[in-house]
Coordinates of C-alpha atoms in Angstrom, one line a residue:
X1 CA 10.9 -95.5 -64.0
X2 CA 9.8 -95.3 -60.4
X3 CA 11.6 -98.2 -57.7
X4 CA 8.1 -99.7 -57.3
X5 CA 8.1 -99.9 -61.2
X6 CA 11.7 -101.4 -60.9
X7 CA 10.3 -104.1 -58.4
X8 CA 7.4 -105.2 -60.8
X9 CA 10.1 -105.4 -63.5
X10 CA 12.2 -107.6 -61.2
X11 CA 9.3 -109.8 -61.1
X12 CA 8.5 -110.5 -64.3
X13 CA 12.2 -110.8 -65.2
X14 CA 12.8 -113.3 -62.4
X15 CA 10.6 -115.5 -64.5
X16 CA 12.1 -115.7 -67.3
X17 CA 13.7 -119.5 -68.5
X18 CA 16.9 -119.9 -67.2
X19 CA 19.6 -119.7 -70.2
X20 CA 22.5 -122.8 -71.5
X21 CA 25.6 -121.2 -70.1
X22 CA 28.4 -121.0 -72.8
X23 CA 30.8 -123.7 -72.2
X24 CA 34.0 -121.5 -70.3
X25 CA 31.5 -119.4 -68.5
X26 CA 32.1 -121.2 -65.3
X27 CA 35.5 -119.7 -65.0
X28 CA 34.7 -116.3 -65.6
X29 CA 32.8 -114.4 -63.1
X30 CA 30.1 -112.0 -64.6
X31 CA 29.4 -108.9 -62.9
X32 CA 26.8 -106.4 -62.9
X33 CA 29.4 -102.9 -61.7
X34 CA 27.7 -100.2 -59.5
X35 CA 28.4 -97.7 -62.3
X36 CA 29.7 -97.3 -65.8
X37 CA 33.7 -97.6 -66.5
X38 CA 35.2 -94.4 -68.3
X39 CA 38.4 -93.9 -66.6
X40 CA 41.1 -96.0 -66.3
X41 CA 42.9 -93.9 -64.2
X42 CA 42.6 -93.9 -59.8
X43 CA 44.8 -91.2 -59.7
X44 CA 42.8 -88.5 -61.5
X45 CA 39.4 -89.5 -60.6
X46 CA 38.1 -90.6 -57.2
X47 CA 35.1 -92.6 -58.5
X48 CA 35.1 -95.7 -57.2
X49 CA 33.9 -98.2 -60.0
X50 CA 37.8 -97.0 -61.1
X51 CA 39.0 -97.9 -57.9
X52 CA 38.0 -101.3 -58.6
X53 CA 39.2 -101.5 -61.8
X54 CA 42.2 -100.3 -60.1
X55 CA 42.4 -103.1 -57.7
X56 CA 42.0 -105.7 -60.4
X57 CA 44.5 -104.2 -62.3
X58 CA 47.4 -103.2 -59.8
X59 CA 49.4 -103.6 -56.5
X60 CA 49.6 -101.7 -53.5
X61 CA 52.6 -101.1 -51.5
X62 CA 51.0 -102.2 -48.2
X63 CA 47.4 -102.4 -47.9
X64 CA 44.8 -102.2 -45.2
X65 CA 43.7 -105.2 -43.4
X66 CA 40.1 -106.1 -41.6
X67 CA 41.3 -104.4 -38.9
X68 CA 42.6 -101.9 -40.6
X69 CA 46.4 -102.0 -39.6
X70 CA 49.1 -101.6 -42.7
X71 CA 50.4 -104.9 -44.1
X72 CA 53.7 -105.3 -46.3
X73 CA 52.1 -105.9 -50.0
X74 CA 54.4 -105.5 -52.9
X75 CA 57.1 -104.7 -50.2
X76 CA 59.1 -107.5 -48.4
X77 CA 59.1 -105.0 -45.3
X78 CA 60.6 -101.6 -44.8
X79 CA 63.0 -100.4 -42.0
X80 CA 63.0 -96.9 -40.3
X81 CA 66.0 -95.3 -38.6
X82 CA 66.2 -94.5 -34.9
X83 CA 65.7 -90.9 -35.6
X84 CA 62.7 -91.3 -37.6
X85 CA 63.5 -89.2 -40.6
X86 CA 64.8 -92.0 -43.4
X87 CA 62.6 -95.2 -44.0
X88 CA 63.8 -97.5 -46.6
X89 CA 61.5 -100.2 -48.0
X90 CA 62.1 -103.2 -50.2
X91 CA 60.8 -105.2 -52.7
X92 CA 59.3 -108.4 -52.6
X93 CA 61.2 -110.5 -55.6
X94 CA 59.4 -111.9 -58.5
X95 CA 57.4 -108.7 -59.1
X96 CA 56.3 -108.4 -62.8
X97 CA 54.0 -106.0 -64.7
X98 CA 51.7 -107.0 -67.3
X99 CA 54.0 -106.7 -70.0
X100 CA 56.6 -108.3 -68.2
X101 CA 59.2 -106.1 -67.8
X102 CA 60.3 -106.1 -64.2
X103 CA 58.7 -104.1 -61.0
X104 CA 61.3 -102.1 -60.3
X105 CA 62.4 -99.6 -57.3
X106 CA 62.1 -96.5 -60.2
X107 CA 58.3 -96.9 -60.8
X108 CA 57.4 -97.1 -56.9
X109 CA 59.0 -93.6 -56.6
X110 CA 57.1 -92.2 -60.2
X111 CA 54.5 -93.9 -58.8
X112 CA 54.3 -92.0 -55.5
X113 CA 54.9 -89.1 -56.6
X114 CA 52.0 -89.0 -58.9
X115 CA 49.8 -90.1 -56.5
X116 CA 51.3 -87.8 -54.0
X117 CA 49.9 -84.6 -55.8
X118 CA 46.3 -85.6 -55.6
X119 CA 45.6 -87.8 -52.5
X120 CA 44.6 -85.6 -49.6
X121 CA 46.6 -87.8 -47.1
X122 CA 49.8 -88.0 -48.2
X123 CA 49.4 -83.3 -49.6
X124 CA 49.0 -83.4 -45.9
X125 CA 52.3 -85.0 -45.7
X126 CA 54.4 -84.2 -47.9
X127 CA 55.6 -81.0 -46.5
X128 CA 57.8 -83.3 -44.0
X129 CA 59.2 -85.0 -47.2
X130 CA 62.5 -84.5 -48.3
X131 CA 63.4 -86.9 -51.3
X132 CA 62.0 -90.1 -52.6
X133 CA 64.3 -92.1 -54.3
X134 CA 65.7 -95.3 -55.6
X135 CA 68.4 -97.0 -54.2
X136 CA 68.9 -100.2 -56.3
X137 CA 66.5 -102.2 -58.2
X138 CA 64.3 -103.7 -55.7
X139 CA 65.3 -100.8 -52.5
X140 CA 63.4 -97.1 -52.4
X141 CA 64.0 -94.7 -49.5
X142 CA 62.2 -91.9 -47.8
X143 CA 64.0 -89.0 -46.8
X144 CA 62.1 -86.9 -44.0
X145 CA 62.5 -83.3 -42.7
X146 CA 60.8 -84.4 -39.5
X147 CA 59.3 -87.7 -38.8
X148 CA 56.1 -88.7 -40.2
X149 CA 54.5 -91.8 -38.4
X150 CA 51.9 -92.1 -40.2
X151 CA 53.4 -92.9 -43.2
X152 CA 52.8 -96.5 -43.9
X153 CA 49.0 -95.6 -43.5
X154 CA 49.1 -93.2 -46.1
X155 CA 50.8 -95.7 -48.6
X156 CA 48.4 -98.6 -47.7
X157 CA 45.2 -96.8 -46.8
X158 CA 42.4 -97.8 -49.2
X159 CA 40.5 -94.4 -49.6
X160 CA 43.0 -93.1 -52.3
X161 CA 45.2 -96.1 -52.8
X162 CA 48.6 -95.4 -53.9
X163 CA 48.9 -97.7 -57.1
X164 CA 52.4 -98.9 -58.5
X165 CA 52.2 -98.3 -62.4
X166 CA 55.8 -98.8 -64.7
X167 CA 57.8 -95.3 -64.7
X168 CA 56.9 -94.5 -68.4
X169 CA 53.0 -94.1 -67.2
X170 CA 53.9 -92.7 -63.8
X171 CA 55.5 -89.3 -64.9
X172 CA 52.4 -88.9 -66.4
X173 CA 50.8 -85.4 -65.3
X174 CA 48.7 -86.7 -62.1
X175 CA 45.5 -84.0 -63.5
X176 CA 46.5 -85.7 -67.1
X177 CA 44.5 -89.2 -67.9
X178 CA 46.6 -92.4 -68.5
X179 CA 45.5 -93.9 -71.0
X180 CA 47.9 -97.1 -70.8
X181 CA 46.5 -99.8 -67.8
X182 CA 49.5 -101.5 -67.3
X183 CA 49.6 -102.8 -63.9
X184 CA 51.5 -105.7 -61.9
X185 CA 48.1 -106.8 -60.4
X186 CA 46.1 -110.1 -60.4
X187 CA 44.4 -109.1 -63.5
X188 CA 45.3 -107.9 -66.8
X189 CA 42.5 -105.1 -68.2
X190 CA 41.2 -105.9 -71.9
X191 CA 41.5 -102.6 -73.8
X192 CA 40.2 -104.7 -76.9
X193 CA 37.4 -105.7 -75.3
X194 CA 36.4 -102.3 -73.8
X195 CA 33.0 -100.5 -74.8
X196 CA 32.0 -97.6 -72.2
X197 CA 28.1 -98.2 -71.1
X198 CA 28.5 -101.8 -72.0
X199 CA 31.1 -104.1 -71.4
X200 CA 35.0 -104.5 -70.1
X201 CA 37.2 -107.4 -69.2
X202 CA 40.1 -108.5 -67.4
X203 CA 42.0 -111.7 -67.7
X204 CA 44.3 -113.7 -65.1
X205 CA 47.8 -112.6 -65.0
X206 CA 49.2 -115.9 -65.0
X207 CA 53.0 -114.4 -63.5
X208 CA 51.2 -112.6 -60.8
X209 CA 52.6 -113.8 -57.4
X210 CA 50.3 -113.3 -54.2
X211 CA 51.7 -113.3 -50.9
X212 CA 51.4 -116.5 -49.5
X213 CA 49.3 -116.0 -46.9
X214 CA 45.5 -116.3 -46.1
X215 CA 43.6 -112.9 -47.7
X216 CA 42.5 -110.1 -44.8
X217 CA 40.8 -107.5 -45.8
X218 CA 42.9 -105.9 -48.5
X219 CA 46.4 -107.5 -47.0
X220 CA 47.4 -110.8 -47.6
X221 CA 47.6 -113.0 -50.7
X222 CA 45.5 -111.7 -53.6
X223 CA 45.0 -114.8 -55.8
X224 CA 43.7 -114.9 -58.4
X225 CA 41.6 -118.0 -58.9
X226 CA 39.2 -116.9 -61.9
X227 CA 40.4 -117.1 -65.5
X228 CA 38.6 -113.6 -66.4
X229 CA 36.3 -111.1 -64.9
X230 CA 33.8 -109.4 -66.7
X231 CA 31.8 -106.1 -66.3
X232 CA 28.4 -106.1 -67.8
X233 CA 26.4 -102.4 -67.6
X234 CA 22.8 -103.3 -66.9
X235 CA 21.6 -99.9 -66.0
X236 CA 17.4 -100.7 -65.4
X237 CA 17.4 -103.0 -62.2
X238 CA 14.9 -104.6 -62.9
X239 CA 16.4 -106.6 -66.4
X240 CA 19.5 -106.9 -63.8
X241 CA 17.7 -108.9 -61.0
X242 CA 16.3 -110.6 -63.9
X243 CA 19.8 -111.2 -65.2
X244 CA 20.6 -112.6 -61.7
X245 CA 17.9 -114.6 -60.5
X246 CA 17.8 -116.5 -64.3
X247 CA 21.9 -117.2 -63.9
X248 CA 22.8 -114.5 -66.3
X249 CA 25.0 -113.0 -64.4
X250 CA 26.8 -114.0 -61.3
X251 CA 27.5 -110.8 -58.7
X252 CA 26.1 -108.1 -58.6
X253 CA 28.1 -105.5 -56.6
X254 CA 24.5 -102.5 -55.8
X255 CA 21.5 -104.1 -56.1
X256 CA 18.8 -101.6 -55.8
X257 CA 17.0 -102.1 -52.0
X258 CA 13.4 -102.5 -53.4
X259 CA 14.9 -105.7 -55.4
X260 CA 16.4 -107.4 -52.2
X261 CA 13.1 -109.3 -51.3
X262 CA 13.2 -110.8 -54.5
X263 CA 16.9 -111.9 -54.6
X264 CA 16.4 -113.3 -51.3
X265 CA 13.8 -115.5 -52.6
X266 CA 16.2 -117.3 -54.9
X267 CA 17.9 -120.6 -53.7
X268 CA 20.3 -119.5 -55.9
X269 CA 21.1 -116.3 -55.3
X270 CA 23.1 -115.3 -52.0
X271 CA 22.5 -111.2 -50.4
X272 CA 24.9 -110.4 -47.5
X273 CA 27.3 -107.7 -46.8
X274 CA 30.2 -107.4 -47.8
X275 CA 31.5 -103.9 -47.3
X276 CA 33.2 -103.1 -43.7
X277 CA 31.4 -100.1 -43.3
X278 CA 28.1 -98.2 -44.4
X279 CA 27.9 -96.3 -47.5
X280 CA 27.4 -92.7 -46.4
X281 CA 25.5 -89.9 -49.2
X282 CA 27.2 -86.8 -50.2
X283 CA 25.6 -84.0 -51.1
X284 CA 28.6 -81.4 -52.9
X285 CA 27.9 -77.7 -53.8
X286 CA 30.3 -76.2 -56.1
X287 CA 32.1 -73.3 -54.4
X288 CA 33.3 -71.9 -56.9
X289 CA 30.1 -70.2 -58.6
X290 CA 27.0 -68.8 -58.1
X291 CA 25.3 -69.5 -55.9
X292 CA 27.2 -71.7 -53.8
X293 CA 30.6 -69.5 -53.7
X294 CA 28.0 -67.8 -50.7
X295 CA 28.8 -70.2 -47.6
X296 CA 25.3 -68.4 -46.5
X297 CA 23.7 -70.1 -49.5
X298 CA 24.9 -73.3 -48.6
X299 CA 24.1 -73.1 -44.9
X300 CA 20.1 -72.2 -45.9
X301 CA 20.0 -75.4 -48.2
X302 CA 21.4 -77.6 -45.5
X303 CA 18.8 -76.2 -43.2
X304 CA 16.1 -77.5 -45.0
X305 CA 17.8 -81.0 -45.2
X306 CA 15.7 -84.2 -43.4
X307 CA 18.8 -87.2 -44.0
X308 CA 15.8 -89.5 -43.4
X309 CA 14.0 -88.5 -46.6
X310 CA 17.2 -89.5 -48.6
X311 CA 18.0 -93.1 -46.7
X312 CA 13.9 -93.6 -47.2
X313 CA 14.7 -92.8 -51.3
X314 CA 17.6 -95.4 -51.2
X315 CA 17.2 -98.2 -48.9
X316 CA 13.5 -98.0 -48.3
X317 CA 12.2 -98.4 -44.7
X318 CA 14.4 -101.7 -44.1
X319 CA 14.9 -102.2 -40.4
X320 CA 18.4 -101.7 -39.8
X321 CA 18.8 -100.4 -43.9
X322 CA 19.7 -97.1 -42.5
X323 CA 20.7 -94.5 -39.6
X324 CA 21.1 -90.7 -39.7
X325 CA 24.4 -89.4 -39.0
X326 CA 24.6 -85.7 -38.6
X327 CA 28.5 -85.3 -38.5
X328 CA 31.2 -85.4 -41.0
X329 CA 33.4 -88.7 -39.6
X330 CA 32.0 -92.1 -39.4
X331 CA 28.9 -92.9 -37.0
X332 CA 30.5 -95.0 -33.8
X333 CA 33.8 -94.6 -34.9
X334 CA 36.6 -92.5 -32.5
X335 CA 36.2 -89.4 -33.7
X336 CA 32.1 -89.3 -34.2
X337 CA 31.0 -85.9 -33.0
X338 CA 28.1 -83.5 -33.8
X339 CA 29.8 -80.6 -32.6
X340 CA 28.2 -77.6 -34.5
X341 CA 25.5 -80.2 -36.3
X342 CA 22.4 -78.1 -34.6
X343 CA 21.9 -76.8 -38.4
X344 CA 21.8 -80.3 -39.8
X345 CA 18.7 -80.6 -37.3
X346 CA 17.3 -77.9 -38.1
X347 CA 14.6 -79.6 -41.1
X348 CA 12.5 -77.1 -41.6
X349 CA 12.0 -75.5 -45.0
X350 CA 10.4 -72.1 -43.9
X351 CA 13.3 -71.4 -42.0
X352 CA 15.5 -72.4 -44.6
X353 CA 13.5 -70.0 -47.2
X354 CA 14.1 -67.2 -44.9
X355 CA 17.8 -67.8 -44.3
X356 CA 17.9 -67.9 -48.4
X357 CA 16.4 -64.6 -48.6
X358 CA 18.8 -63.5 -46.0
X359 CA 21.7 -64.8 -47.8
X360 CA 20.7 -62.9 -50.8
X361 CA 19.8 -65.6 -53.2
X362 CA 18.8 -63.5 -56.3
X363 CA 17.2 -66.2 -58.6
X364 CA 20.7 -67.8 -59.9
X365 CA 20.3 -70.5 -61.7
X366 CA 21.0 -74.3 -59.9
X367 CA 22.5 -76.9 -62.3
X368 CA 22.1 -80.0 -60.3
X369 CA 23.2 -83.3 -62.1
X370 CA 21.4 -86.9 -61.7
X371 CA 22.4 -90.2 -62.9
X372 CA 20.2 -92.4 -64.4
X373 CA 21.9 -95.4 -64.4
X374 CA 23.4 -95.2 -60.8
X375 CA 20.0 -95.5 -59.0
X376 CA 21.2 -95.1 -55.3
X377 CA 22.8 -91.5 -56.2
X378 CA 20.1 -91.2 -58.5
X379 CA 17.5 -91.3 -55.8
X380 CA 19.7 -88.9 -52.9
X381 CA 20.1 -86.5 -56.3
X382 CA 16.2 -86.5 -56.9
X383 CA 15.6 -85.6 -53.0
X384 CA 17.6 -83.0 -53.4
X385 CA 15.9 -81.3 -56.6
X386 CA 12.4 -81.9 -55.1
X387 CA 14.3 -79.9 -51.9
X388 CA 16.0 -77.0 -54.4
X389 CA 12.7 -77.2 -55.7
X390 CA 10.5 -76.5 -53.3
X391 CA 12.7 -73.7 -51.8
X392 CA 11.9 -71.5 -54.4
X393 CA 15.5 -72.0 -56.4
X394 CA 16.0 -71.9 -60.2
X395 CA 17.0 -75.4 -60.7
X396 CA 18.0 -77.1 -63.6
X397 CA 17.9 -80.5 -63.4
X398 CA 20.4 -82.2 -66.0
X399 CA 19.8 -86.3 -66.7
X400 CA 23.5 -88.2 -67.4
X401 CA 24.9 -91.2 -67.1
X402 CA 27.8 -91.7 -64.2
X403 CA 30.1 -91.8 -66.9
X404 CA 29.5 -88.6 -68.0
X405 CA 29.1 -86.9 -64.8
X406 CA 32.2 -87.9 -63.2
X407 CA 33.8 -86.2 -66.4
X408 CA 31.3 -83.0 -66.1
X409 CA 32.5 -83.0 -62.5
X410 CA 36.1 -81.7 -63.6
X411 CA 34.7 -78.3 -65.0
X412 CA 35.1 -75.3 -63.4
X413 CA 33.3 -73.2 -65.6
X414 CA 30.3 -71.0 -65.0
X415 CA 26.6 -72.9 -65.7
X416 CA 25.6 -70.9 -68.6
X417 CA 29.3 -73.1 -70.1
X418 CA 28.7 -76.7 -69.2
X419 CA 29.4 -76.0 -65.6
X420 CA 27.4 -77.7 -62.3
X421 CA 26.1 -76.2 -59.0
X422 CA 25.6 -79.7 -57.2
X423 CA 26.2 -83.3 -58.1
X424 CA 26.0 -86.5 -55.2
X425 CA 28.1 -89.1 -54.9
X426 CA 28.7 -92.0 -52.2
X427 CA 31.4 -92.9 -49.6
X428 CA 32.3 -95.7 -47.8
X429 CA 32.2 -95.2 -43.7
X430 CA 36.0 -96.5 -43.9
X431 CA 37.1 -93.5 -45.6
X432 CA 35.8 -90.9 -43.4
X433 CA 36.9 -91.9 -40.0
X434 CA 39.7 -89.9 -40.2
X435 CA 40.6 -86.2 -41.3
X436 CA 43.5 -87.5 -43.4
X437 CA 41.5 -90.0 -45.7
X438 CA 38.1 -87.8 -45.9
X439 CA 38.2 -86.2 -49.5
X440 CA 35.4 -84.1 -48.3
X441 CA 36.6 -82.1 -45.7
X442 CA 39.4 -80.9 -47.9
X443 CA 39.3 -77.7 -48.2
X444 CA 42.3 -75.9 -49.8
X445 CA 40.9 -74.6 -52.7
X446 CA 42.0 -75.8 -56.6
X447 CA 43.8 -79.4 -54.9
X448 CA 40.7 -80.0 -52.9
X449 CA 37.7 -82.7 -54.3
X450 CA 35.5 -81.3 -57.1
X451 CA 33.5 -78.4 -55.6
X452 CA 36.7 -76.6 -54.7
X453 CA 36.0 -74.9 -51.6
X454 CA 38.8 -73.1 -49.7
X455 CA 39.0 -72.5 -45.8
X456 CA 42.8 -72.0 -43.8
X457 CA 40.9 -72.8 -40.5
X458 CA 39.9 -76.1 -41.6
X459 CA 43.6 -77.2 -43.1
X460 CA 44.8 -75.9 -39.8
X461 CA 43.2 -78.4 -38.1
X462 CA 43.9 -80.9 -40.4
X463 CA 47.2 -80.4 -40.1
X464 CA 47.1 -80.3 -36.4
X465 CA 45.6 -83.4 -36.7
X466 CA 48.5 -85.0 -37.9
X467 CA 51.3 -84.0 -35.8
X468 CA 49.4 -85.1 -32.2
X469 CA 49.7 -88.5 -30.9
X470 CA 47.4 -87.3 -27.8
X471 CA 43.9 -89.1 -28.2
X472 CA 42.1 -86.4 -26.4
X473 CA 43.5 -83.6 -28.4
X474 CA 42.8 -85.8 -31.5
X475 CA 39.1 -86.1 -30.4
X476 CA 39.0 -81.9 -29.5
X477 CA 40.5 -81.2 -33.1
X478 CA 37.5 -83.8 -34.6
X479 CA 35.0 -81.5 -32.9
X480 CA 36.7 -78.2 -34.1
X481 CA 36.4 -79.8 -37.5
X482 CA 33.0 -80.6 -37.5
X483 CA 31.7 -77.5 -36.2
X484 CA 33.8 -75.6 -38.6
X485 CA 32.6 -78.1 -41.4
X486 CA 29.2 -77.2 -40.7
X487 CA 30.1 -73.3 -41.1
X488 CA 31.7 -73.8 -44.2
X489 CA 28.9 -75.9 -45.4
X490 CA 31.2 -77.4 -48.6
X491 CA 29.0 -80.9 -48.3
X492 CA 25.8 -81.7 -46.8
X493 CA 26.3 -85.4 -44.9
X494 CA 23.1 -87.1 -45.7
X495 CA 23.6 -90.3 -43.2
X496 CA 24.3 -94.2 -44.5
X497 CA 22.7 -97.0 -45.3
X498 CA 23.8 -100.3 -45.5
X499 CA 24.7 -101.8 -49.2
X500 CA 24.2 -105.5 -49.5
X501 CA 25.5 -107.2 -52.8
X502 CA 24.2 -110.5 -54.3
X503 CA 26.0 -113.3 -56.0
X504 CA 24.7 -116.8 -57.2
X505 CA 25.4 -119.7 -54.7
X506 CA 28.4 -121.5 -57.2
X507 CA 30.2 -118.8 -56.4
X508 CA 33.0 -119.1 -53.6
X509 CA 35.7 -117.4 -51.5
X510 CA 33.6 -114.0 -51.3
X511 CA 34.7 -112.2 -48.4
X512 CA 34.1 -109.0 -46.5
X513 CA 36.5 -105.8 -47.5
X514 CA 36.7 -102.1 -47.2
X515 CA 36.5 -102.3 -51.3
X516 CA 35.1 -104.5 -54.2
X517 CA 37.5 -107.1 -55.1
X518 CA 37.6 -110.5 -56.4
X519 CA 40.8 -111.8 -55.6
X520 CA 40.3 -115.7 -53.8
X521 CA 37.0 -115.6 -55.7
X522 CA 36.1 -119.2 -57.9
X523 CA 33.0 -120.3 -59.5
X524 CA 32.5 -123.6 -60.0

């Protein structure tokens, strides 16, 4: 189905009799997901519909708040010694996981160092890290080999968030699935209720203790004020505008661009934004295999790359929907730079067919992956096999559903065995600002994002990232990065657009945050 096809769907869906709501329906809040749930697990995938599960489902540490400075969250506070090298942190009291055994110090330190061996941030880290351990009950300490200011960020940042499960779950292999989603969040997940492509619920946690103070951003008091969320896959937006104009369903978190006049056109139905920061398309070659392994490959691809083609595909020609951004940190941020980006500006497909023949492309075959029901990546993913396309390249273009791609993701093997040349996905502008939270510009190898790619120069400069507190040398190592970013060619930055959500009008206490959450949120 085509977006204007979608639209004309939306239409005659919007006219559609409103339904009798179920008695109970007005305390739980029904939800239309950006994406199919099938992981449970934040620490061994990075796709973001898991993320929010996540967030329903567990606590942080500390967390992030609108201005992004770390906030105490499950911790009381923490203390750090004059020299820098031992922090100790402490417990709030009252913490209680869903199946009521006690939050203890133990399963804050499984819990880290789970987490530890996947998040980009805290690999960067952990080199300075002597010990994690216990010290009583509600007390965990930090030993350091040097000092590591940025510490707190790493715990609290909201990229890769490091999630406190109970110790049994936690010293479960961090590239191993959990299975088990107990959590000592504001929500308890449904397992019983659970069918991937369709349907999942959480329920109130009715021990849960929020911070008592106002929510900002993702610090400060999580309440929960809803008896039960639930997570309804409508993956043709046209049945879900339907859905949400006829009272349906009350939020829905992506609503495809083309379908924004319509919302707007209901008194019912509210359309702002809510996250901080644009969402910013990501196009990701596997490194691995033919014929991305060749950086020169790579390079001739990204030559041929217009990002206004792909922000035209997702968020139409909106004024203000869009803006190219031909680096790999955050547009207007400290560290935006387009230092080595002259390829990226390039846009012209001859030359890019020549620099292919250069490279010695030899006919390989291009496994590029699309998901249906995700139609934002959808659309970047189709731009892309129109571009493979036309560039003369054997392309295979596979159909999925999210769910299944963010599995297919994980293989390393060659094409010809269920393996992938390039897949899309999105990012928030949050989570690139800095070299320590972008998963993209990772590059060492088999620890580094799906795609694997595997350069020392760029870790170098992560890593000198990290240990200067100089703002111009901070902005001179951004440049380095970008330029060498562009060499390497692992990802093609494809610019962001804005993504509004929508949510009917008896719906309250919404409130703009780096991440989908619905803590403070009531219906009436």
């Amino acid at each position: 189905m085509q977006r204007r096809d979608l639209f004309k769907a939306g239409l005659a869906a919007a006219a559609m009799p409103a339904p009798v709501l179920a008695q109970g329906a007005a305390k739980t809040l029904r939800v239309i997901p950006q994406a199919n749930l099938t992981s449970l697990d934040p620490v061994w995938t990075t796709a973001v519909v898991t993320r929010n599960h996540a967030f329903l489902v567990y606590d942080q540490l500390c967390a992030q708040d609108s201005k992004g400075e770390i906030k105490p969250q499950m911790a009381a506070g923490w203390e750090t010694a004059a020299d820098g090298l031992t922090w100790n942190f402490t417990l709030r009291e009252g913490l209680r996981f869903h199946d009521g055994e006690p939050v203890l110090a133990k399963d804050c330190v499984a819990s880290i160092r789970r987490w530890a061996r996947r998040d980009p941030f805290m690999q960067a880290l952990w080199p300075g890290v002597a010990a994690v351990e216990a010290l009583d009950d509600r007390r965990f300490r930090f030993r350091l080999n040097k000092p590591i200011p940025l510490l707190p960020l790493a715990l609290g940042q909201t990229q890769f968030p490091c999630f406190i499960m109970p110790e049994r779950i936690a010293q479960t292999d961090a590239f191993q699935q959990i299975r088990d989603p107990i959590g000592s969040g504001p929500f308890r997940f449904r397992p019983d209720e659970w069918n991937p492509g369709q349907r999942a619920v959480w329920e109130k946690f009715d021990r849960y203790q929020p911070r008592q103070e106002p929510v900002d951003g993702l610090a400060g008091g999580r309440a929960p004020k809803l008896d039960s969320v639930e997570w309804t896959v409508i993956s043709d937006s046209g049945t879900a505008a339907g859905a949400m104009t006829a009272g349906e369903q009350d939020y829905w978190e992506y609503p495809l661009h083309d379908l924004l006049p319509l919302l707007r056109r209901s008194r019912q139905v509210v359309v702002e934004q809510r996250l901080l920061e644009g969402t910013y398309g990501i196009c990701r070659f596997n490194c691995l295999q033919p014929p991305f392994n060749n950086p020169a490959i790579r390079r001739a691809v990204a030559m041929a790359v217009d990002q206004r083609d792909y922000l035209r595909a997702v968020a139409g020609n909106e004024a203000g929907g869009w803006e190219a951004c031909e680096g790999v940190f955050t547009c207007h941020t400290a560290l935006a730079n387009e230092a080595g980006s002259e390829i990226l500006k390039t846009r012209d497909l001859d030359k890019a067919k020549a620099a292919l023949a250069a490279a010695g492309y030899k006919g390989e075959k291009v496994v590029l992956i699309t998901p249906g029901d995700y139609p934002q990546i959808n659309a970047l993913s189709l731009v892309t096999a129109d571009l493979i396309r036309r560039l003369g390249m054997n392309l295979e273009l596979v159909a999925a559903d999210w769910g299944t791609l963010i599995q297919r993701r994980t293989s390393k093997e060659p094409v010809e065995r269920g393996g992938w040349s390039i897949i899309h996905t999105t990012s928030s502008g949050q989570s690139l600002t800095l070299p320590v939270f972008h998963l993209f510009l990772r590059t060492n190898g088999p620890q580094a994002w799906f795609g694997w790619p595997e350069d020392a120069e760029i870790e170098r400069l992560r890593t000198a990232w990290t240990e200067t507190g100089d703002p111009a040398e901070s902005k001179r190592i951004a440049e380095a990065l970008n330029r060498r970013a562009m060499e390497v060619m692992a990802y093609i930055p494809l610019g962001f657009y804005w993504q509004p959500s929508a949510w009917r009008r008896n719906v309250t206490g919404m409130f703009r945050a780096p991440a989908t959450v619905f803590w403070n949120v009531s219906k009436a």
